[in-house]
Amino acid sequence: MDKMFLHGITPTTIIKGMGFPEIVFVAYQMMFAIITPALITGAFANRVTFKAYLIFLVLWQLFVYYPFVHMVWGGGLLAQMGVLDFAGGIVVHATAGFAALASVFYVGSRKYNKITKPNNVPLMAIGTALLWFGWYGFNAGSELNVDGITSLAFLNSDIAASFAAITWMTMEWYKEGKPKFVGLMTGAVAGLATITPAAGLVSLPVAALMGILGSVVCYFAVHLKNKMEWDDALDVWGVHGIGGVTGTILLGVFASTAINPVGADGLLYGGTAFFY
């Protein structure tokens, strides 16, 4: 309560043990708080009034996002149970993805073409590029330092996204007879969402494996969504929600203190020597 409305936080207030101003941390966390509800928005675009949207954003932040942040990153209930989430697989992607699905159920489908195709691929490509670039800050920045783990999280993000993109394109190529650039980009985002909770906690080969597995799971989740005719306009549930959950589960399998001593050993203790 002593920090309510940023009381007592000045440009010279240094976080104990961190070595950088607390106001920098506030700005960084604000980025997470902004992007998370923005993800949900992609699911029900064009179906709510702006006033209702503003009310939803405020209430969702208060009753969903902030509690999860404190439970996972703030030393709360889930953190005390040993839950790890390096950069937001639970806090951001899982919560946003499943909130998006709930929103779709509540708001309902659009009256026209429930399953629509992208109509501006160049803009989608620019958006994917910006998102991928921003994800470096999202994942690598979550180390809150500049060291080997920062570089590991950076490279893991690239590797997972790249393997996931090729995996998605290959599956779509096999199923539909031709490769699609939209599928390549969708797979990249699925890989980024999957590696997010584990970015600084697993090795580079594991990141590749997580990218492949995340892409496969998200691919079938999107097809399930289409089959069920859930009008999630930007596949927020299938890509971000399922990607975040998949990555969190795989983190529990492949995490290794040999990679990051601050983490934990997963079910396979980081895997075989190949995974180190």
Tab-separated table of C-alpha atoms in Angstrom:
chain	number	residue	atom	x	y	z
A	1	MET	CA	0.000	0.000	0.000
A	2	ASP	CA	2.964	2.327	0.558
A	3	LYS	CA	3.570	2.360	-3.219
A	4	MET	CA	-0.031	3.120	-4.207
A	5	PHE	CA	-0.202	5.687	-7.013
A	6	LEU	CA	3.608	5.377	-7.214
A	7	HIS	CA	4.000	7.168	-3.898
A	8	GLY	CA	7.643	7.265	-2.894
A	9	ILE	CA	8.936	6.102	-6.284
A	10	THR	CA	11.350	8.595	-7.822
A	11	PRO	CA	13.949	8.357	-10.618
A	12	THR	CA	16.566	7.773	-7.921
A	13	THR	CA	14.705	5.007	-6.052
A	14	ILE	CA	16.798	1.875	-6.623
A	15	ILE	CA	15.328	-1.626	-6.317
A	16	LYS	CA	17.200	-3.498	-3.631
A	17	GLY	CA	19.448	-6.148	-5.156
A	18	MET	CA	18.680	-5.093	-8.728
A	19	GLY	CA	20.814	-2.019	-9.274
A	20	PHE	CA	18.400	-0.074	-11.460
A	21	PRO	CA	15.718	2.535	-10.667
A	22	GLU	CA	12.347	1.212	-9.571
A	23	ILE	CA	10.632	3.563	-11.987
A	24	VAL	CA	12.253	1.586	-14.839
A	25	PHE	CA	10.663	-1.579	-13.469
A	26	VAL	CA	7.304	0.213	-13.236
A	27	ALA	CA	7.501	1.207	-16.907
A	28	TYR	CA	8.524	-2.308	-17.907
A	29	GLN	CA	5.646	-3.913	-16.011
A	30	MET	CA	3.286	-1.370	-17.525
A	31	MET	CA	4.165	-2.840	-20.915
A	32	PHE	CA	2.924	-6.255	-19.770
A	33	ALA	CA	-0.233	-4.735	-18.284
A	34	ILE	CA	-0.985	-2.995	-21.588
A	35	ILE	CA	-0.279	-5.860	-23.989
A	36	THR	CA	-2.209	-8.528	-22.090
A	37	PRO	CA	-5.752	-7.122	-22.469
A	38	ALA	CA	-4.800	-5.986	-25.980
A	39	LEU	CA	-4.392	-9.662	-26.886
A	40	ILE	CA	-7.940	-10.381	-25.744
A	41	THR	CA	-9.228	-7.601	-27.954
A	42	GLY	CA	-8.262	-9.522	-31.075
A	43	ALA	CA	-10.844	-12.188	-30.311
A	44	PHE	CA	-13.953	-10.001	-30.253
A	45	ALA	CA	-12.992	-7.141	-32.550
A	46	ASN	CA	-15.960	-5.229	-34.041
A	47	ARG	CA	-18.450	-6.762	-31.602
A	48	VAL	CA	-18.519	-4.474	-28.557
A	49	THR	CA	-19.014	-0.759	-28.024
A	50	PHE	CA	-16.056	1.358	-26.990
A	51	LYS	CA	-17.666	2.163	-23.622
A	52	ALA	CA	-18.184	-1.519	-22.838
A	53	TYR	CA	-14.623	-2.192	-23.965
A	54	LEU	CA	-13.180	0.364	-21.538
A	55	ILE	CA	-15.200	-1.082	-18.654
A	56	PHE	CA	-14.047	-4.585	-19.537
A	57	LEU	CA	-10.381	-3.544	-19.674
A	58	VAL	CA	-10.465	-1.968	-16.218
A	59	LEU	CA	-12.381	-4.788	-14.534
A	60	TRP	CA	-10.335	-7.545	-16.185
A	61	GLN	CA	-7.090	-5.941	-15.081
A	62	LEU	CA	-8.323	-5.563	-11.507
A	63	PHE	CA	-9.872	-9.004	-11.049
A	64	VAL	CA	-7.744	-11.217	-13.313
A	65	TYR	CA	-4.429	-9.751	-14.394
A	66	TYR	CA	-3.207	-8.136	-11.174
A	67	PRO	CA	-4.072	-11.158	-8.983
A	68	PHE	CA	-2.193	-13.500	-11.337
A	69	VAL	CA	0.800	-11.133	-11.470
A	70	HIS	CA	1.054	-11.132	-7.700
A	71	MET	CA	0.446	-14.872	-7.366
A	72	VAL	CA	3.094	-15.795	-9.952
A	73	TRP	CA	5.625	-12.945	-10.068
A	74	GLY	CA	4.976	-11.253	-6.749
A	75	GLY	CA	5.819	-14.148	-4.447
A	76	GLY	CA	2.172	-15.036	-3.881
A	77	LEU	CA	0.311	-18.354	-3.723
A	78	LEU	CA	1.455	-19.891	-7.009
A	79	ALA	CA	5.056	-18.736	-6.571
A	80	GLN	CA	5.098	-20.335	-3.106
A	81	MET	CA	3.910	-23.574	-4.702
A	82	GLY	CA	6.940	-23.503	-7.004
A	83	VAL	CA	5.286	-22.227	-10.182
A	84	LEU	CA	7.766	-20.715	-12.659
A	85	ASP	CA	6.896	-18.302	-15.444
A	86	PHE	CA	9.924	-16.562	-16.901
A	87	ALA	CA	8.183	-13.998	-19.102
A	88	GLY	CA	4.415	-14.446	-18.978
A	89	GLY	CA	3.258	-17.806	-20.287
A	90	ILE	CA	0.693	-17.934	-17.484
A	91	VAL	CA	0.390	-14.287	-16.483
A	92	VAL	CA	-0.012	-12.982	-20.034
A	93	HIS	CA	-0.747	-15.634	-22.650
A	94	ALA	CA	-2.783	-18.209	-20.744
A	95	THR	CA	-4.933	-15.619	-18.987
A	96	ALA	CA	-5.452	-13.573	-22.155
A	97	GLY	CA	-6.095	-16.618	-24.339
A	98	PHE	CA	-8.754	-18.134	-22.153
A	99	ALA	CA	-10.296	-14.745	-21.397
A	100	ALA	CA	-10.537	-14.321	-25.176
A	101	LEU	CA	-12.376	-17.635	-25.494
A	102	ALA	CA	-14.751	-16.690	-22.677
A	103	SER	CA	-15.366	-13.345	-24.385
A	104	VAL	CA	-16.197	-15.084	-27.653
A	105	PHE	CA	-18.729	-17.303	-25.888
A	106	TYR	CA	-20.288	-14.320	-24.137
A	107	VAL	CA	-20.341	-11.822	-27.002
A	108	GLY	CA	-21.225	-14.351	-29.694
A	109	SER	CA	-20.236	-14.618	-33.333
A	110	ARG	CA	-20.290	-11.989	-36.014
A	111	LYS	CA	-23.274	-12.111	-38.336
A	112	TYR	CA	-21.040	-12.446	-41.382
A	113	ASN	CA	-18.452	-15.089	-42.294
A	114	LYS	CA	-17.610	-16.671	-38.988
A	115	ILE	CA	-14.300	-17.939	-40.352
A	116	THR	CA	-12.720	-15.073	-42.282
A	117	LYS	CA	-9.384	-15.058	-44.043
A	118	PRO	CA	-6.751	-12.305	-43.724
A	119	ASN	CA	-7.332	-9.681	-46.410
A	120	ASN	CA	-4.050	-7.798	-46.126
A	121	VAL	CA	-1.082	-10.145	-45.888
A	122	PRO	CA	1.592	-7.381	-46.175
A	123	LEU	CA	0.178	-5.598	-43.126
A	124	MET	CA	0.044	-8.910	-41.280
A	125	ALA	CA	3.710	-9.452	-42.164
A	126	ILE	CA	4.643	-6.021	-40.810
A	127	GLY	CA	2.673	-6.711	-37.649
A	128	THR	CA	4.346	-10.085	-37.166
A	129	ALA	CA	7.781	-8.524	-37.643
A	130	LEU	CA	7.044	-5.819	-35.078
A	131	LEU	CA	5.644	-8.405	-32.680
A	132	TRP	CA	8.668	-10.676	-33.066
A	133	PHE	CA	11.037	-7.751	-32.508
A	134	GLY	CA	9.090	-6.600	-29.453
A	135	TRP	CA	9.188	-10.117	-28.048
A	136	TYR	CA	12.944	-9.744	-27.494
A	137	GLY	CA	12.159	-7.149	-24.856
A	138	PHE	CA	9.283	-9.266	-23.612
A	139	ASN	CA	11.380	-12.408	-23.044
A	140	ALA	CA	15.004	-11.330	-22.798
A	141	GLY	CA	14.051	-8.284	-20.747
A	142	SER	CA	12.387	-10.474	-18.134
A	143	GLU	CA	15.829	-11.412	-16.808
A	144	LEU	CA	15.911	-7.827	-15.455
A	145	ASN	CA	19.621	-7.854	-16.100
A	146	VAL	CA	22.139	-8.101	-18.920
A	147	ASP	CA	23.935	-11.416	-18.625
A	148	GLY	CA	24.123	-14.894	-20.143
A	149	ILE	CA	20.516	-15.695	-19.254
A	150	THR	CA	19.409	-12.560	-21.101
A	151	SER	CA	21.158	-13.807	-24.230
A	152	LEU	CA	19.757	-17.300	-23.695
A	153	ALA	CA	16.196	-15.983	-23.513
A	154	PHE	CA	16.821	-13.882	-26.634
A	155	LEU	CA	18.142	-16.821	-28.666
A	156	ASN	CA	15.539	-19.251	-27.316
A	157	SER	CA	12.826	-16.894	-28.522
A	158	ASP	CA	14.324	-16.787	-32.016
A	159	ILE	CA	14.865	-20.539	-32.198
A	160	ALA	CA	11.410	-21.505	-30.937
A	161	ALA	CA	9.681	-19.042	-33.265
A	162	SER	CA	11.702	-20.188	-36.275
A	163	PHE	CA	11.120	-23.902	-35.731
A	164	ALA	CA	7.445	-23.291	-34.983
A	165	ALA	CA	6.999	-21.223	-38.148
A	166	ILE	CA	8.485	-23.926	-40.375
A	167	THR	CA	6.513	-26.632	-38.571
A	168	TRP	CA	3.188	-24.810	-39.057
A	169	MET	CA	3.926	-24.104	-42.716
A	170	THR	CA	4.892	-27.745	-43.310
A	171	MET	CA	1.714	-29.083	-41.702
A	172	GLU	CA	-0.409	-26.671	-43.710
A	173	TRP	CA	1.508	-27.554	-46.865
A	174	TYR	CA	0.840	-31.264	-46.294
A	175	LYS	CA	-2.830	-30.714	-45.472
A	176	GLU	CA	-3.740	-28.119	-48.119
A	177	GLY	CA	-1.233	-28.868	-50.852
A	178	LYS	CA	0.687	-25.591	-50.759
A	179	PRO	CA	2.736	-23.568	-48.259
A	180	LYS	CA	1.168	-20.368	-46.953
A	181	PHE	CA	2.925	-17.253	-45.707
A	182	VAL	CA	0.090	-16.559	-43.273
A	183	GLY	CA	0.616	-19.990	-41.738
A	184	LEU	CA	4.346	-19.314	-41.445
A	185	MET	CA	3.653	-16.122	-39.497
A	186	THR	CA	0.985	-17.708	-37.315
A	187	GLY	CA	3.373	-20.519	-36.438
A	188	ALA	CA	6.061	-18.017	-35.457
A	189	VAL	CA	3.723	-16.344	-32.975
A	190	ALA	CA	2.705	-19.752	-31.606
A	191	GLY	CA	6.378	-20.569	-31.046
A	192	LEU	CA	6.980	-17.264	-29.286
A	193	ALA	CA	3.997	-17.811	-26.991
A	194	THR	CA	5.136	-21.360	-26.213
A	195	ILE	CA	8.723	-20.448	-25.297
A	196	THR	CA	7.739	-17.385	-23.240
A	197	PRO	CA	7.334	-19.119	-19.839
A	198	ALA	CA	10.588	-21.034	-20.347
A	199	ALA	CA	12.739	-18.572	-22.301
A	200	GLY	CA	15.477	-18.232	-19.693
A	201	LEU	CA	15.057	-21.638	-18.063
A	202	VAL	CA	15.744	-24.182	-20.826
A	203	SER	CA	18.564	-24.874	-23.277
A	204	LEU	CA	18.700	-23.949	-26.957
A	205	PRO	CA	17.872	-27.479	-28.248
A	206	VAL	CA	14.900	-27.642	-25.892
A	207	ALA	CA	13.699	-24.297	-27.282
A	208	ALA	CA	13.691	-25.842	-30.761
A	209	LEU	CA	11.721	-28.838	-29.509
A	210	MET	CA	9.266	-26.581	-27.673
A	211	GLY	CA	8.768	-24.551	-30.830
A	212	ILE	CA	7.895	-27.679	-32.800
A	213	LEU	CA	5.577	-29.118	-30.151
A	214	GLY	CA	3.933	-25.768	-29.503
A	215	SER	CA	3.279	-25.255	-33.198
A	216	VAL	CA	1.676	-28.693	-33.557
A	217	VAL	CA	-0.576	-28.244	-30.511
A	218	CYS	CA	-1.608	-24.700	-31.494
A	219	TYR	CA	-2.247	-25.781	-35.091
A	220	PHE	CA	-4.770	-28.383	-33.988
A	221	ALA	CA	-6.264	-26.002	-31.425
A	222	VAL	CA	-6.971	-23.485	-34.201
A	223	HIS	CA	-8.533	-26.202	-36.328
A	224	LEU	CA	-10.688	-27.248	-33.372
A	225	LYS	CA	-11.782	-23.641	-32.997
A	226	ASN	CA	-12.711	-23.480	-36.673
A	227	LYS	CA	-14.579	-26.768	-36.504
A	228	MET	CA	-16.556	-25.593	-33.475
A	229	GLU	CA	-17.170	-22.235	-35.214
A	230	TRP	CA	-15.891	-20.192	-32.295
A	231	ASP	CA	-15.486	-16.692	-33.713
A	232	ASP	CA	-12.065	-15.896	-32.282
A	233	ALA	CA	-11.065	-13.430	-34.976
A	234	LEU	CA	-7.283	-13.543	-34.434
A	235	ASP	CA	-6.931	-17.047	-32.946
A	236	VAL	CA	-6.010	-15.597	-29.554
A	237	TRP	CA	-7.109	-18.733	-27.712
A	238	GLY	CA	-5.580	-21.201	-30.152
A	239	VAL	CA	-2.214	-19.444	-30.470
A	240	HIS	CA	-1.614	-17.422	-27.311
A	241	GLY	CA	-3.737	-19.312	-24.800
A	242	ILE	CA	-2.854	-22.837	-25.860
A	243	GLY	CA	0.729	-21.785	-26.637
A	244	GLY	CA	1.179	-20.348	-23.147
A	245	VAL	CA	-0.302	-23.416	-21.468
A	246	THR	CA	1.748	-25.801	-23.641
A	247	GLY	CA	4.945	-23.908	-22.882
A	248	THR	CA	4.214	-23.917	-19.159
A	249	ILE	CA	3.668	-27.694	-19.172
A	250	LEU	CA	6.834	-28.293	-21.199
A	251	LEU	CA	8.759	-26.055	-18.803
A	252	GLY	CA	7.807	-28.491	-16.051
A	253	VAL	CA	9.347	-31.251	-18.145
A	254	PHE	CA	12.541	-29.659	-19.474
A	255	ALA	CA	13.565	-26.989	-16.948
A	256	SER	CA	17.077	-27.473	-15.657
A	257	THR	CA	19.167	-25.804	-12.970
A	258	ALA	CA	22.183	-26.661	-15.140
A	259	ILE	CA	20.861	-24.006	-17.525
A	260	ASN	CA	19.609	-21.501	-14.960
A	261	PRO	CA	20.387	-22.124	-11.267
A	262	VAL	CA	17.563	-19.788	-10.273
A	263	GLY	CA	15.038	-22.096	-11.960
A	264	ALA	CA	14.253	-25.693	-11.107
A	265	ASP	CA	14.740	-29.210	-12.426
A	266	GLY	CA	11.851	-30.493	-14.509
A	267	LEU	CA	10.561	-34.046	-14.756
A	268	LEU	CA	13.459	-34.959	-17.036
A	269	TYR	CA	15.946	-32.834	-15.084
A	270	GLY	CA	16.640	-30.850	-18.210
A	271	GLY	CA	16.643	-33.919	-20.454
A	272	THR	CA	19.677	-35.914	-21.575
A	273	ALA	CA	23.102	-34.438	-22.260
A	274	PHE	CA	21.753	-33.401	-25.686
A	275	PHE	CA	19.530	-30.838	-24.043
A	276	TYR	CA	22.274	-29.046	-22.093
